[in-house]
Coordinates of C-alpha atoms and ligand atoms in Angstrom, one line a residue:
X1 CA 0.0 0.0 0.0
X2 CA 1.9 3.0 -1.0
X3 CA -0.3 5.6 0.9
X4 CA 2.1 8.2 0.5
X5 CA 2.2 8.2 -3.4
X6 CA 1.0 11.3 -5.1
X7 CA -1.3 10.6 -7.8
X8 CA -1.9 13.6 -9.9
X9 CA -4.5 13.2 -12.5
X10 CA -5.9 16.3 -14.9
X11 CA -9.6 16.9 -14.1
X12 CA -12.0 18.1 -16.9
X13 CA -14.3 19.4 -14.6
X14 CA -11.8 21.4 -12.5
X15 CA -9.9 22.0 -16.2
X16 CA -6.4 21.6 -13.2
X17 CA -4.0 18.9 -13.0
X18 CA -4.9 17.9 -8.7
X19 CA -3.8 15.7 -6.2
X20 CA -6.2 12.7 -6.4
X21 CA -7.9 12.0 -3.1
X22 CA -10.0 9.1 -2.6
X23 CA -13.5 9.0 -1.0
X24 CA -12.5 5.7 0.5
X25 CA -8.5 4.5 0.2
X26 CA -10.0 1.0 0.9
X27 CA -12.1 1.0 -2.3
X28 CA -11.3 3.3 -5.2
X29 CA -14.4 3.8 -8.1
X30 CA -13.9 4.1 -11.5
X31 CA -16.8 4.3 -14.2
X32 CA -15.7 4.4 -17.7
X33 CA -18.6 4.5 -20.6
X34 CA -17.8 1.1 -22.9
X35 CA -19.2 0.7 -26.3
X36 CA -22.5 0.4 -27.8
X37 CA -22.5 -3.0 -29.2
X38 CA -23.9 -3.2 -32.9
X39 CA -20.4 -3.0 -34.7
X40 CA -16.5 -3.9 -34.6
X41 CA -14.6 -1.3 -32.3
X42 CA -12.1 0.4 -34.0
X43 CA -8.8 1.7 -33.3
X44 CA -10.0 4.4 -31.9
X45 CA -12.7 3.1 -29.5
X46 CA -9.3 1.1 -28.6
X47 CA -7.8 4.1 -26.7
X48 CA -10.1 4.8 -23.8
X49 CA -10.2 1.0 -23.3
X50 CA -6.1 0.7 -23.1
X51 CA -6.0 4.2 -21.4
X52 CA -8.1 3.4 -18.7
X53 CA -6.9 -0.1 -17.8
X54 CA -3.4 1.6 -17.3
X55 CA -5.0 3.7 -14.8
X56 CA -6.7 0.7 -13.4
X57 CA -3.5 -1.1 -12.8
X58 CA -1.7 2.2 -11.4
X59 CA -4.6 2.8 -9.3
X60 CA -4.4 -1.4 -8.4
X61 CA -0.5 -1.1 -7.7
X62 CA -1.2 2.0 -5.8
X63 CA -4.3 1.1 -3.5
X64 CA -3.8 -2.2 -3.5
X65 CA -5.5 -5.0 -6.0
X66 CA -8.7 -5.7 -4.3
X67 CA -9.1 -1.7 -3.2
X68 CA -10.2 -0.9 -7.0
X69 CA -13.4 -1.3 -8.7
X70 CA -13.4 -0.6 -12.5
X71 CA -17.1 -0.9 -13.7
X72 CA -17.3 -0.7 -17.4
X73 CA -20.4 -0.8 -18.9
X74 CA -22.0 -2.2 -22.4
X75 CA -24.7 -0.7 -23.9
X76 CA -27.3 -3.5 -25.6
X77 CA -30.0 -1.2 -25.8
X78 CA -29.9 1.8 -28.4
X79 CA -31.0 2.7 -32.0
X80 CA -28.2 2.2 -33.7
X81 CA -28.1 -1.9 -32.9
X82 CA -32.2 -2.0 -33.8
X83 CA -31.2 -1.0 -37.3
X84 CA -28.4 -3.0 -37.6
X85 CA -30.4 -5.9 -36.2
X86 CA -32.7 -5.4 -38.4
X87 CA -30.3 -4.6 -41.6
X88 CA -28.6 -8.1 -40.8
X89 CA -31.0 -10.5 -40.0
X90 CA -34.6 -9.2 -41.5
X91 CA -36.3 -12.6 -41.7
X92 CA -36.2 -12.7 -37.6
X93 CA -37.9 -11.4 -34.8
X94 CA -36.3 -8.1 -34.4
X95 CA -35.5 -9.2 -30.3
X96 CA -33.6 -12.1 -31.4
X97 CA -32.1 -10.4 -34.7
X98 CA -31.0 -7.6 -31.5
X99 CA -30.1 -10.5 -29.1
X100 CA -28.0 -12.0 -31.9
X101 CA -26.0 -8.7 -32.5
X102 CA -25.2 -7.6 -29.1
X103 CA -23.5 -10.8 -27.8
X104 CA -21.5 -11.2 -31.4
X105 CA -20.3 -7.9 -31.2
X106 CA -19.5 -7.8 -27.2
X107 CA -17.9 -11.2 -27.5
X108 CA -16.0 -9.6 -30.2
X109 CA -15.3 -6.8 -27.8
X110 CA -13.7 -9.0 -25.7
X111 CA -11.4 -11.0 -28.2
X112 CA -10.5 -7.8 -29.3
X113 CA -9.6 -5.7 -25.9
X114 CA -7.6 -8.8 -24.2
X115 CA -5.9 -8.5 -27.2
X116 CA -4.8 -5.3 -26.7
X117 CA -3.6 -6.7 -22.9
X118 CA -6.9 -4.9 -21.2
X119 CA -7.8 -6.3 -17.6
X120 CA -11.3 -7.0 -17.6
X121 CA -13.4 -4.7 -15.6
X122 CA -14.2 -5.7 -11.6
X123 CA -18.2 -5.2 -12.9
X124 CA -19.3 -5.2 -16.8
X125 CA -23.0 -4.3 -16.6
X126 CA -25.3 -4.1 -19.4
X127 CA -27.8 -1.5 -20.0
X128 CA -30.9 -4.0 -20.0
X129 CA -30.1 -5.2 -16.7
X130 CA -30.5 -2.2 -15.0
X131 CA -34.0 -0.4 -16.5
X132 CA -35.3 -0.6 -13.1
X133 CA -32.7 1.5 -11.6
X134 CA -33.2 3.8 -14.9
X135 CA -37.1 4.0 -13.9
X136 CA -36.2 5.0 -10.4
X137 CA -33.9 8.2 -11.3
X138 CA -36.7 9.3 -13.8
X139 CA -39.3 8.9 -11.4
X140 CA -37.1 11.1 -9.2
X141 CA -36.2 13.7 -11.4
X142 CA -39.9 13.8 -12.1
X143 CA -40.9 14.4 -8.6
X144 CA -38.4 16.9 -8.1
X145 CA -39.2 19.0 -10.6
X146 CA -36.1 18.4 -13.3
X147 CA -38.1 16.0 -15.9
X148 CA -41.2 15.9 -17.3
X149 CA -43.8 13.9 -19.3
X150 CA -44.7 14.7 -22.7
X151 CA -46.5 12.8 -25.9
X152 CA -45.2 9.7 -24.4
X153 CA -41.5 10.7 -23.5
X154 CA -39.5 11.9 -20.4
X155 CA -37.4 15.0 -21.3
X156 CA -35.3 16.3 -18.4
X157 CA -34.9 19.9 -18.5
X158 CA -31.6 21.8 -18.0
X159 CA -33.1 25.1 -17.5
X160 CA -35.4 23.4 -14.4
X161 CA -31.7 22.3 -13.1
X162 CA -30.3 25.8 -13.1
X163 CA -33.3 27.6 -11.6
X164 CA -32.9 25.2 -8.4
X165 CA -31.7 26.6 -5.8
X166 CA -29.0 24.8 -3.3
X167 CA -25.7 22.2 -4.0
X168 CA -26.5 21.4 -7.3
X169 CA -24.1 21.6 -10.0
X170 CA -24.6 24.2 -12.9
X171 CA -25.8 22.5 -16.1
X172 CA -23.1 23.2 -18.2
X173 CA -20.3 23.3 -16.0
X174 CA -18.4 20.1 -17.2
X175 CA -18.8 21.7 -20.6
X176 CA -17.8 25.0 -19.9
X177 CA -20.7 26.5 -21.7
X178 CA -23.6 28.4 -20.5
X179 CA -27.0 27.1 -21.8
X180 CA -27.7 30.2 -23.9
X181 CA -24.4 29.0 -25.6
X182 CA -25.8 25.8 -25.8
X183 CA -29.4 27.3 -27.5
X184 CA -27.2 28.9 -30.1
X185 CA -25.1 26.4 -30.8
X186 CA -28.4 24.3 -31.9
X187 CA -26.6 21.0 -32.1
X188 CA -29.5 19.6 -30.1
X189 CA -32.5 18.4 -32.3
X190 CA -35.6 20.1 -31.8
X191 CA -38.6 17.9 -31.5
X192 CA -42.2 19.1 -30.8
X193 CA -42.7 17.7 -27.4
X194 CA -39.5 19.5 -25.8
X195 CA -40.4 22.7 -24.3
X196 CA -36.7 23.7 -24.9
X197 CA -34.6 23.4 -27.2
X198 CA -32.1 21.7 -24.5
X199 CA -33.9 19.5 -23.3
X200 CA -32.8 15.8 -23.7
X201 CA -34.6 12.5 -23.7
X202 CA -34.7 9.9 -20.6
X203 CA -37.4 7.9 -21.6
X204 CA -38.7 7.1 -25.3
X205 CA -41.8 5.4 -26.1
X206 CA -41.1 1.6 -28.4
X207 CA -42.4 0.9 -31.2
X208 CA -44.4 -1.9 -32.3
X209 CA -42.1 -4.8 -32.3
X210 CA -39.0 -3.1 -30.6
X211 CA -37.5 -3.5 -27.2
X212 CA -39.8 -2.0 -25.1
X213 CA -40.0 -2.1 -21.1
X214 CA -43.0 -1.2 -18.4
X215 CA -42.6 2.7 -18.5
X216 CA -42.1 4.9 -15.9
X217 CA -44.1 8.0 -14.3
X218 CA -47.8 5.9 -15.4
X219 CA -47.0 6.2 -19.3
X220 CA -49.6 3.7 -20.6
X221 CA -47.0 2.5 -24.0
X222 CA -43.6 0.6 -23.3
X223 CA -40.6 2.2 -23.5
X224 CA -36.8 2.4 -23.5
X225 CA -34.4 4.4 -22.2
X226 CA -32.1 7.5 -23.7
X227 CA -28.5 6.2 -23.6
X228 CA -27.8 9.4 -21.1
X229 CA -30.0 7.3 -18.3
X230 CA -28.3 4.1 -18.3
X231 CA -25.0 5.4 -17.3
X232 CA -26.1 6.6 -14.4
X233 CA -28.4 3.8 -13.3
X234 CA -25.2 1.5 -14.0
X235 CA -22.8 3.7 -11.8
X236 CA -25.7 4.2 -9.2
X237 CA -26.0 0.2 -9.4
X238 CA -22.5 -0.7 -8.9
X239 CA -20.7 2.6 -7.2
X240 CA -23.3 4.3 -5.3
X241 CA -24.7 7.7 -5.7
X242 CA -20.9 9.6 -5.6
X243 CA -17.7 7.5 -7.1
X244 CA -14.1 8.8 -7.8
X245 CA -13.3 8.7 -11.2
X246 CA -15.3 9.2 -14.4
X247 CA -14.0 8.3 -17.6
X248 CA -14.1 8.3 -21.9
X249 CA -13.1 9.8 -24.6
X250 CA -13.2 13.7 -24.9
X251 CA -16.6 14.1 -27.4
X252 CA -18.2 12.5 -24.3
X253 CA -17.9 15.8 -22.4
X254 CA -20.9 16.9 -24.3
X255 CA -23.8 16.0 -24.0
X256 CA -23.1 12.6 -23.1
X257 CA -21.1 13.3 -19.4
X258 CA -22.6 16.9 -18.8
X259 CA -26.0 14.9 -19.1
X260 CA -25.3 11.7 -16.6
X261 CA -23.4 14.6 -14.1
X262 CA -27.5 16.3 -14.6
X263 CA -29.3 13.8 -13.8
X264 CA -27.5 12.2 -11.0
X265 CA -27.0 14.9 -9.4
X266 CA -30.4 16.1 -9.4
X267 CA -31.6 12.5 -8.5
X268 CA -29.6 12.1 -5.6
X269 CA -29.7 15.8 -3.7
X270 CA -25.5 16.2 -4.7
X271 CA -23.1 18.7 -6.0
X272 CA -20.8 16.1 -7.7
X273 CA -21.1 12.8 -9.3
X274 CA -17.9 12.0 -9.7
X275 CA -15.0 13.9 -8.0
X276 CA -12.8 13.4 -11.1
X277 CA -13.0 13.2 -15.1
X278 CA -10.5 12.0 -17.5
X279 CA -11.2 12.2 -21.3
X280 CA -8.8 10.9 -24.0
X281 CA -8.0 12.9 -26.9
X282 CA -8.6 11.3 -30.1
X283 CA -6.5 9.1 -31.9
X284 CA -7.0 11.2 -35.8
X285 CA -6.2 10.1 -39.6
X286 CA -4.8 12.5 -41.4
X287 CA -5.8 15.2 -38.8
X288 CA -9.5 14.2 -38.7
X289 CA -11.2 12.0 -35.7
X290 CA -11.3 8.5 -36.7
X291 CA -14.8 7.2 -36.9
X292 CA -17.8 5.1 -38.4
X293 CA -19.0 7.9 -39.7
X294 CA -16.4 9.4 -41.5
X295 CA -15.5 6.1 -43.1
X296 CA -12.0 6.5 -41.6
X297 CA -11.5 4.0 -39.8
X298 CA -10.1 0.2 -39.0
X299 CA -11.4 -2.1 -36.5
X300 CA -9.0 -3.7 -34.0
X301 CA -9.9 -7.0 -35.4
X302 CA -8.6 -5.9 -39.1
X303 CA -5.7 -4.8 -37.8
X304 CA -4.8 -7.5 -35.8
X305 CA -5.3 -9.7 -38.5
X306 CA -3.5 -7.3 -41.5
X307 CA -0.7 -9.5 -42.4
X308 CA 0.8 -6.5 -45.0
X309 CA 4.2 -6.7 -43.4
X310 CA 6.6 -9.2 -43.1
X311 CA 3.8 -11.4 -43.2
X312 CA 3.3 -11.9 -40.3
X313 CA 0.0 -10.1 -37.8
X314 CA 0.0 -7.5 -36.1
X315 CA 0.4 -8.5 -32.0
X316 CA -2.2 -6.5 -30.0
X317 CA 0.8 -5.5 -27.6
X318 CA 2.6 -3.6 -30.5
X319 CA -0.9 -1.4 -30.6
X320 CA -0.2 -1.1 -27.0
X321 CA 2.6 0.7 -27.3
X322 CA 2.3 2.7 -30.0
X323 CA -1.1 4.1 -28.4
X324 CA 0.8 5.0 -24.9
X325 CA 3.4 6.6 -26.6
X326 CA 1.6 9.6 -26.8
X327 CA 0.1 11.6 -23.5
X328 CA -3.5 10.3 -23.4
X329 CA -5.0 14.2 -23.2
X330 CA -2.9 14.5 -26.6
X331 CA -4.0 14.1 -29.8
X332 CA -2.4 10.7 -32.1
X333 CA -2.1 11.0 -35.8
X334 CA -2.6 7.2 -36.8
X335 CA 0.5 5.7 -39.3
X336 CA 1.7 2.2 -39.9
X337 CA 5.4 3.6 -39.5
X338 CA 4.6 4.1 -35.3
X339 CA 3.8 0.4 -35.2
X340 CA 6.8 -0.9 -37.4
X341 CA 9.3 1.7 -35.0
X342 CA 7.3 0.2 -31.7
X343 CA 7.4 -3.4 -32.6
X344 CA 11.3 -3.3 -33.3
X345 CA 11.1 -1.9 -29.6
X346 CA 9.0 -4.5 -28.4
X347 CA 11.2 -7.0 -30.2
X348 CA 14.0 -5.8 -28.1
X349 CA 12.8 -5.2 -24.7
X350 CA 11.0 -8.6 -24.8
X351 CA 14.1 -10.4 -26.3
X352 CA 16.1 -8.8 -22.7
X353 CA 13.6 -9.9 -20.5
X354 CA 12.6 -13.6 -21.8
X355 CA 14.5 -15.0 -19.5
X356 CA 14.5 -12.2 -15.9
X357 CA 12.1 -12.7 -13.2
X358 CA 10.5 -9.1 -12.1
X359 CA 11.6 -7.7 -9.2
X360 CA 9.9 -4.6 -8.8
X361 CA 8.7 -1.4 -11.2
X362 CA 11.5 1.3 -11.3
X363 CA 10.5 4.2 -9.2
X364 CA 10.9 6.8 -11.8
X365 CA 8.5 4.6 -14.2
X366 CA 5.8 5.0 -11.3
X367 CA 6.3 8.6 -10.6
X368 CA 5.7 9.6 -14.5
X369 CA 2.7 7.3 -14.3
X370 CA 1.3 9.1 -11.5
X371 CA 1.8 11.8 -13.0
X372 CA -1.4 12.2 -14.8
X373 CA -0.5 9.3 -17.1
X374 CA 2.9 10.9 -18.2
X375 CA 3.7 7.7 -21.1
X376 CA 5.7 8.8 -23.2
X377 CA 8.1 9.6 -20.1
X378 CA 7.2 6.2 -18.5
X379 CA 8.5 4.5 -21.9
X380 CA 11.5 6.7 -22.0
X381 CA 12.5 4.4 -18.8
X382 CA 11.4 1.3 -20.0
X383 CA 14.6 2.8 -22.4
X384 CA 16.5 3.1 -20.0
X385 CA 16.4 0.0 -17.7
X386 CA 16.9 -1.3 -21.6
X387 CA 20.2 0.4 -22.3
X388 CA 21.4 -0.5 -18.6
X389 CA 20.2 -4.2 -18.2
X390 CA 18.4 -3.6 -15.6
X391 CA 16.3 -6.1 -16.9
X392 CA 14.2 -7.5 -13.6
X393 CA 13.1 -3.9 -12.8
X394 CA 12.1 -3.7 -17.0
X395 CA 10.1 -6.7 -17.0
X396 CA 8.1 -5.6 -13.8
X397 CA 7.6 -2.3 -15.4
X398 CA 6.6 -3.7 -18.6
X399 CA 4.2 -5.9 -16.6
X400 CA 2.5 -2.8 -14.8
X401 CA 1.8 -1.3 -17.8
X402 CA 0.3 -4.2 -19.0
X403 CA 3.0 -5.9 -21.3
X404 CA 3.1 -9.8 -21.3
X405 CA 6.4 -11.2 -22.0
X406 CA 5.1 -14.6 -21.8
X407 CA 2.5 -14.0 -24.1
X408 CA 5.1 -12.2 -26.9
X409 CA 7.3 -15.5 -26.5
X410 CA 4.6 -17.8 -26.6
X411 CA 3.4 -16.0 -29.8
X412 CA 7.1 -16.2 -31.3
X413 CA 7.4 -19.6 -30.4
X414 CA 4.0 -20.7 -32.6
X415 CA 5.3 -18.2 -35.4
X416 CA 9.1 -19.9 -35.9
X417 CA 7.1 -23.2 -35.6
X418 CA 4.8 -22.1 -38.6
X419 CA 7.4 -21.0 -40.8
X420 CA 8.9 -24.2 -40.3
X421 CA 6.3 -25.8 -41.4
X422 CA 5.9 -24.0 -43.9
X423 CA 9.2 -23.7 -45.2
X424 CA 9.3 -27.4 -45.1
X425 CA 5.8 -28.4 -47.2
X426 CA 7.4 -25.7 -49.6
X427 CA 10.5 -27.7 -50.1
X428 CA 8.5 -30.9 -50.3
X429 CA 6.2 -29.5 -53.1
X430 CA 9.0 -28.7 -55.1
X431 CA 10.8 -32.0 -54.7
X432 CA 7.3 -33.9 -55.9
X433 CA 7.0 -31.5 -58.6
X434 CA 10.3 -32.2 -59.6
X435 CA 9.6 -35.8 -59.4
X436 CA 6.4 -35.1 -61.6
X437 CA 4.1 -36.4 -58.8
X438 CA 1.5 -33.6 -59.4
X439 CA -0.9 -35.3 -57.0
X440 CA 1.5 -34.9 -54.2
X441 CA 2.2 -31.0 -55.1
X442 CA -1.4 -30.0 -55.2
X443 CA -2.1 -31.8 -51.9
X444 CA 0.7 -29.9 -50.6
X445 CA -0.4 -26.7 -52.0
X446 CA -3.9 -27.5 -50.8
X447 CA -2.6 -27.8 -47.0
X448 CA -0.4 -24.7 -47.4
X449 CA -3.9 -22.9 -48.4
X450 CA -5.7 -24.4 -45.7
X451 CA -3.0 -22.6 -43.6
X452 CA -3.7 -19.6 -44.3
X453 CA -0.3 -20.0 -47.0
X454 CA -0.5 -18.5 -50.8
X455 CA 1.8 -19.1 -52.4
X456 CA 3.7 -18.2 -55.9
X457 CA 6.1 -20.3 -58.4
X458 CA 8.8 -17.9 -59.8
X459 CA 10.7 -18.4 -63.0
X460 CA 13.6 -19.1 -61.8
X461 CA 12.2 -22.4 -60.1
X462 CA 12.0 -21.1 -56.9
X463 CA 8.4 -20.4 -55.1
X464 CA 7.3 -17.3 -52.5
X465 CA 4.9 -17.4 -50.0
X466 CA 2.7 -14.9 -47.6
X467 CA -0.2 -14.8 -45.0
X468 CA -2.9 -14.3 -47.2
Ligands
AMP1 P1 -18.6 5.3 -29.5 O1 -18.7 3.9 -30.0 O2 -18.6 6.4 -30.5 O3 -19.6 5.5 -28.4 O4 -17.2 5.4 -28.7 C1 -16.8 4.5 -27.7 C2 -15.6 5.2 -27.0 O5 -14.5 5.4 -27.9 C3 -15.9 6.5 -26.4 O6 -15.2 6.6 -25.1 C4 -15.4 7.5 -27.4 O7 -15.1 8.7 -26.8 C5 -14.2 6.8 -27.8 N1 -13.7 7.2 -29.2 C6 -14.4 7.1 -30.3 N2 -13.7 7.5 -31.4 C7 -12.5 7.8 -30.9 C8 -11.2 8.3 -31.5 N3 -11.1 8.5 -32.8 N4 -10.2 8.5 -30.7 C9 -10.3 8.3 -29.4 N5 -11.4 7.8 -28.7 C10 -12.5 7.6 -29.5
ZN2 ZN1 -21.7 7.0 -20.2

C-alpha cells in the first residue's frame, strides 16, 4: 500500500492537474462508458479501453488490488443496434435479430480488448439489466421537478436544473458553456414535445415490435431508455450515488457526461457525481477524428489480422505501445510507420527480458505514471532500464503497464514453428514437382492454403509465400 504516493490526475471538470484524493482508500471507483454494441470497435474506441486499464493497474499497484473497482459498462439497448439488427437479419424477430447482434459484437469486444492486454473490468454491466434503476432516477427527477412527461417521452430539462436553488451543479459546468451557448449552438435536435430546445430524452416510447420495457411515471405505451440514463443507473448500481473517477473519450464531455453529471446529481440531492474526469484525446487520420461515420476507420480485429508486413499479424501489444506513446489528453495521428518503430522496440525489450524474473517497477516509471498518465516519459524508462540491463526492474515495469512477455514469446514460439512448417511443405512440393508427382504438389499446396499459406512459383524455379 503505498499511501504516500502522489497521484496527480488532470480533471476536466476542474480544467487543473490535482492531487487525487480518494473517497475511500480502501475501495477506489472508477466508471468508464464502454461501447455500444452493434459494430466492430475500431482503433479508436481502442484508446479509452487501453487508457483506462493503465490507470486501473496504477490505481491497483497503488491502493492495493482488491481496493479498485473498475465498472465498465456495455450498452445493448440503443437505436443504432435496432437498425443494424434489423439490416442483418430481416427474416427474424427483431429481439432475437438484436439478441443475436449484441452478444456477437461484445464477445468480439472482448477478443479484441484482451488482445490489446486490457484487464477486464471488476463489474461489466449491461444497459438492460439495470432499466429498473433507470425508472427509479426518472421517477425522481420527475418528482423533483427536473423532468417531465410529454407525448409519451420523459425530457429532463436543464433550465429546471439551473433555476434550483441549493448544491447542485450548474448545467453546463463540465462543458464549460452556458445554456444560452448551448441554444445557439443548436446541435441539439428540436422535437415538438421539448419545451426547450435543450432538453434531452430519458425515456422514449417503443415501437411496435421493438424492445420496449413497463414505462415509468404511469406512461400507458412501453418504452426504453435515452442512452444518457443508463449510465447513471449502472454507476448508481454498482458505485453508489458519488464514485471517484469518471472516464471516456473527450466528445463525451458533451452531452453525453454533462447529461449523466445532470441527472444524477439532481436525483440524488449532490453537487458532484464523480470527484474526477478524464477524457482521452482522439487518436486522428490525417488530422480528422477516426470514426464510423467518416469512413476513416479500422477495426481492432482488421488490424490485428493485416498480415501487410513481413507477413506476419499484427500483435495487439505492439498497438499497446504505440497508443501510450503519446500523452493520453494529446491528440495521435494514426500511421503504420509508429507500429513498425514500436514493434522493433518490443522485439528488443521482450528479447532482454525472456529470461529475468520481475523484481519490482523502477521508481521513476511509477512517478511519470502518477503523474497524470505521463507515457511517453514512463516508456523513455522502460529505455532506459533497456540500455542499462536492468532487466528484472524492465520486466516488472513492462508488466504494470500491461506488457506480457510470456505471451510475446509464446506467440514467437508458434510463429518460428509455422514458418517451419511451412518452409518445409514448400520444399516438399518442389521435390514432388520435380519428381512429376502432381498429385503430391497440389495436396501440398492444398494444405499450405488451408493454412492460411499463398503461395507463388517464380521463373527461376523457386516459389514465394505470404499470409494471405
Ligand atoms: P462510441 O462507439 O462512439 O460511443 O465510442 C466509444 C468510446 O470510444 C468513447 O469513449 C469514445 O469517446 C471513444 N472514441 C471514439 N472514437 C475515438 C477516436 N477516434 N479516438 C479516441 N477515442 C475515441
Ligand atoms: Zn456513459
Amino acid at each position: 500500500m503505498g499511501e504516500t504516493m502522489a497521484l496527480k490526475l488532470y480533471n476536466t471538470l476542474t480544467r487543473t492537474k490535482d492531487d487525487f484524493v480518494p473517497i475511500d482508500p480502501a475501495l477506489i471507483r472508477l466508471y468508464v462508458c464502454g461501447p455500444t454494441v452493434y459494430d466492430f470497435a475500431h482503433i479508436g474506441n481502442a484508446r479509452p479501453v487501453i487508457v483506462f486499464d493503465l490507470l486501473y493497474r496504477l490505481l491497483r499497484h497503488v491502493y492495493g488490488a482488491s481496493s479498485v473497482k473498475y465498472v465498465r459498462n456495455i450498452t445493448d439497448v440503443d437505436d443504432k443496434i435496432n437498425e443494424r439488427a434489423a439490416r442483418d437479419y430481416p427474416d427474424l424477430p427483431l429481439n432475437e435479430a438484436i439478441r443475436l447482434v449484441t452478444e456477437k459484437t461484445a464477445a468480439q469486444f472482448h477478443a479484441d480488448v484482451k488482445a490489446l492486454g486490457c484487464l477486464p473490468p471488476s463489474v461489466e454491466p449491461r444497459a438492460t439489466e439495470h432499466i429498473g434503476e433507470m425508472r427509479t432516477i426518472i421517477e425522481r427527477l420527475i418528482a423533483g421537478g427536473f423532468a417531465y412527461v410529454a407525448e409519451d417521452h420523459v425530457l429532463f430539462s436543464p433550465a429546471a436544473m439551473n433555476a434550483a436553488d441549493g448544491v447542485l451543479p450548474r448545467y453546463g459546468a463540465l462543458a464549460n458553456r452556458s445554456l444560452d451557448e448551448m441554444i445557439a449552438g443548436a446541435r441539439v435536435d428540436v422535437a415538438p414535445y421539448k419545451k426547450d430546445a435543450t432538453d434531452f430524452v430519458l425515456w422514449k416510447p417503443s415501437k411496435e415490435g421493438e424492445p420496449g420495457w413497463p414505462s415509468p411515471a404511469g406512461i400507458a405505451v412501453p418504452g426504453r431508455p435515452g442512452w444518457h440514463i443508463e449510465c447513471s443507473a449502472m454507476s448508481w448500481a454498482h458505485l453508489g450515488e458519488i464514485f471517484d473517477i469518471h472516464g471516456g473519450g473527450i466528445d463525451l464531455v458533451f452531452p453525453h457526461h454533462e447529461n449523466e453529471i445532470a441527472q444524477s446529481t439532481c436525483a440524488f440531492g449532490h453537487n458532484v457525481m464523480a470527484k474526477v474526469w478524464m477524457h482521452n484525446g482522439f487518436l486522428q487520420v490525417e488530422g480528422e477524428k477516426m470514426s464510423k461515420s467518416l469512413g476513416n476507420f479500422i477495426t481492432i480485429n482488421q488490424l490485428l489480422a493485416t498480415t501487410d508486413f513481413g507477413g506476419r499479424e499484427w500483435d495487439g501489444q505492439v498497438l499497446r505501445l504505440a497508443m501510450l506513446g503519446t500523452h493520453y489528453r494529446s491528440p495521435i495521428d494514426w500511421t503504420v510507420r509508429k507500429l513498425e518503430e514500436v514493434k522493433t522496440s518490443l522485439d528488443n525489450f521482450m528479447h532482454a527480458v525472456s529470461d529475468a524474473h520481475a523484481t519490482t517497477p523502477s521508481p521513476a516509471l511509477i512517478e511519470a505514471l502518477a503523474d497524470d498518465l505521463n507515457t511517453p516519459k514512463a516508456i523513455a524508462e522502460l529505455f532506459r532500464l533497456y540500455r542499462e540491463l536492468d532487466i528484472g526492474a524492465l520486466r516488472a515495469s513492462l508488466e504494470l503497464m500491461g506488457f506480457d512477455p510470456a505471451a510475446w514469446q509464446a506467440a514467437k514460439t508458434i510463429d518460428s514453428a509455422l514458418e517451419e512448417k511451412i518452409v518445409t511443405l514448400i520444399e516438399n512440393r518442389l521435390a514432388a514437382r520435380q519428381a512429376k508427382d502432381w498429385a503430391a504438389s497440389d495436396r501440398m499446396r492444398d494444405e499450405l492454403a488451408a493454412m492460411g499459406v499463398a503461395i507463388k512459383d517464380n521463373k527461376d524455379g523457386t516459389t514465394s509465400w505470404e499470409m494471405k
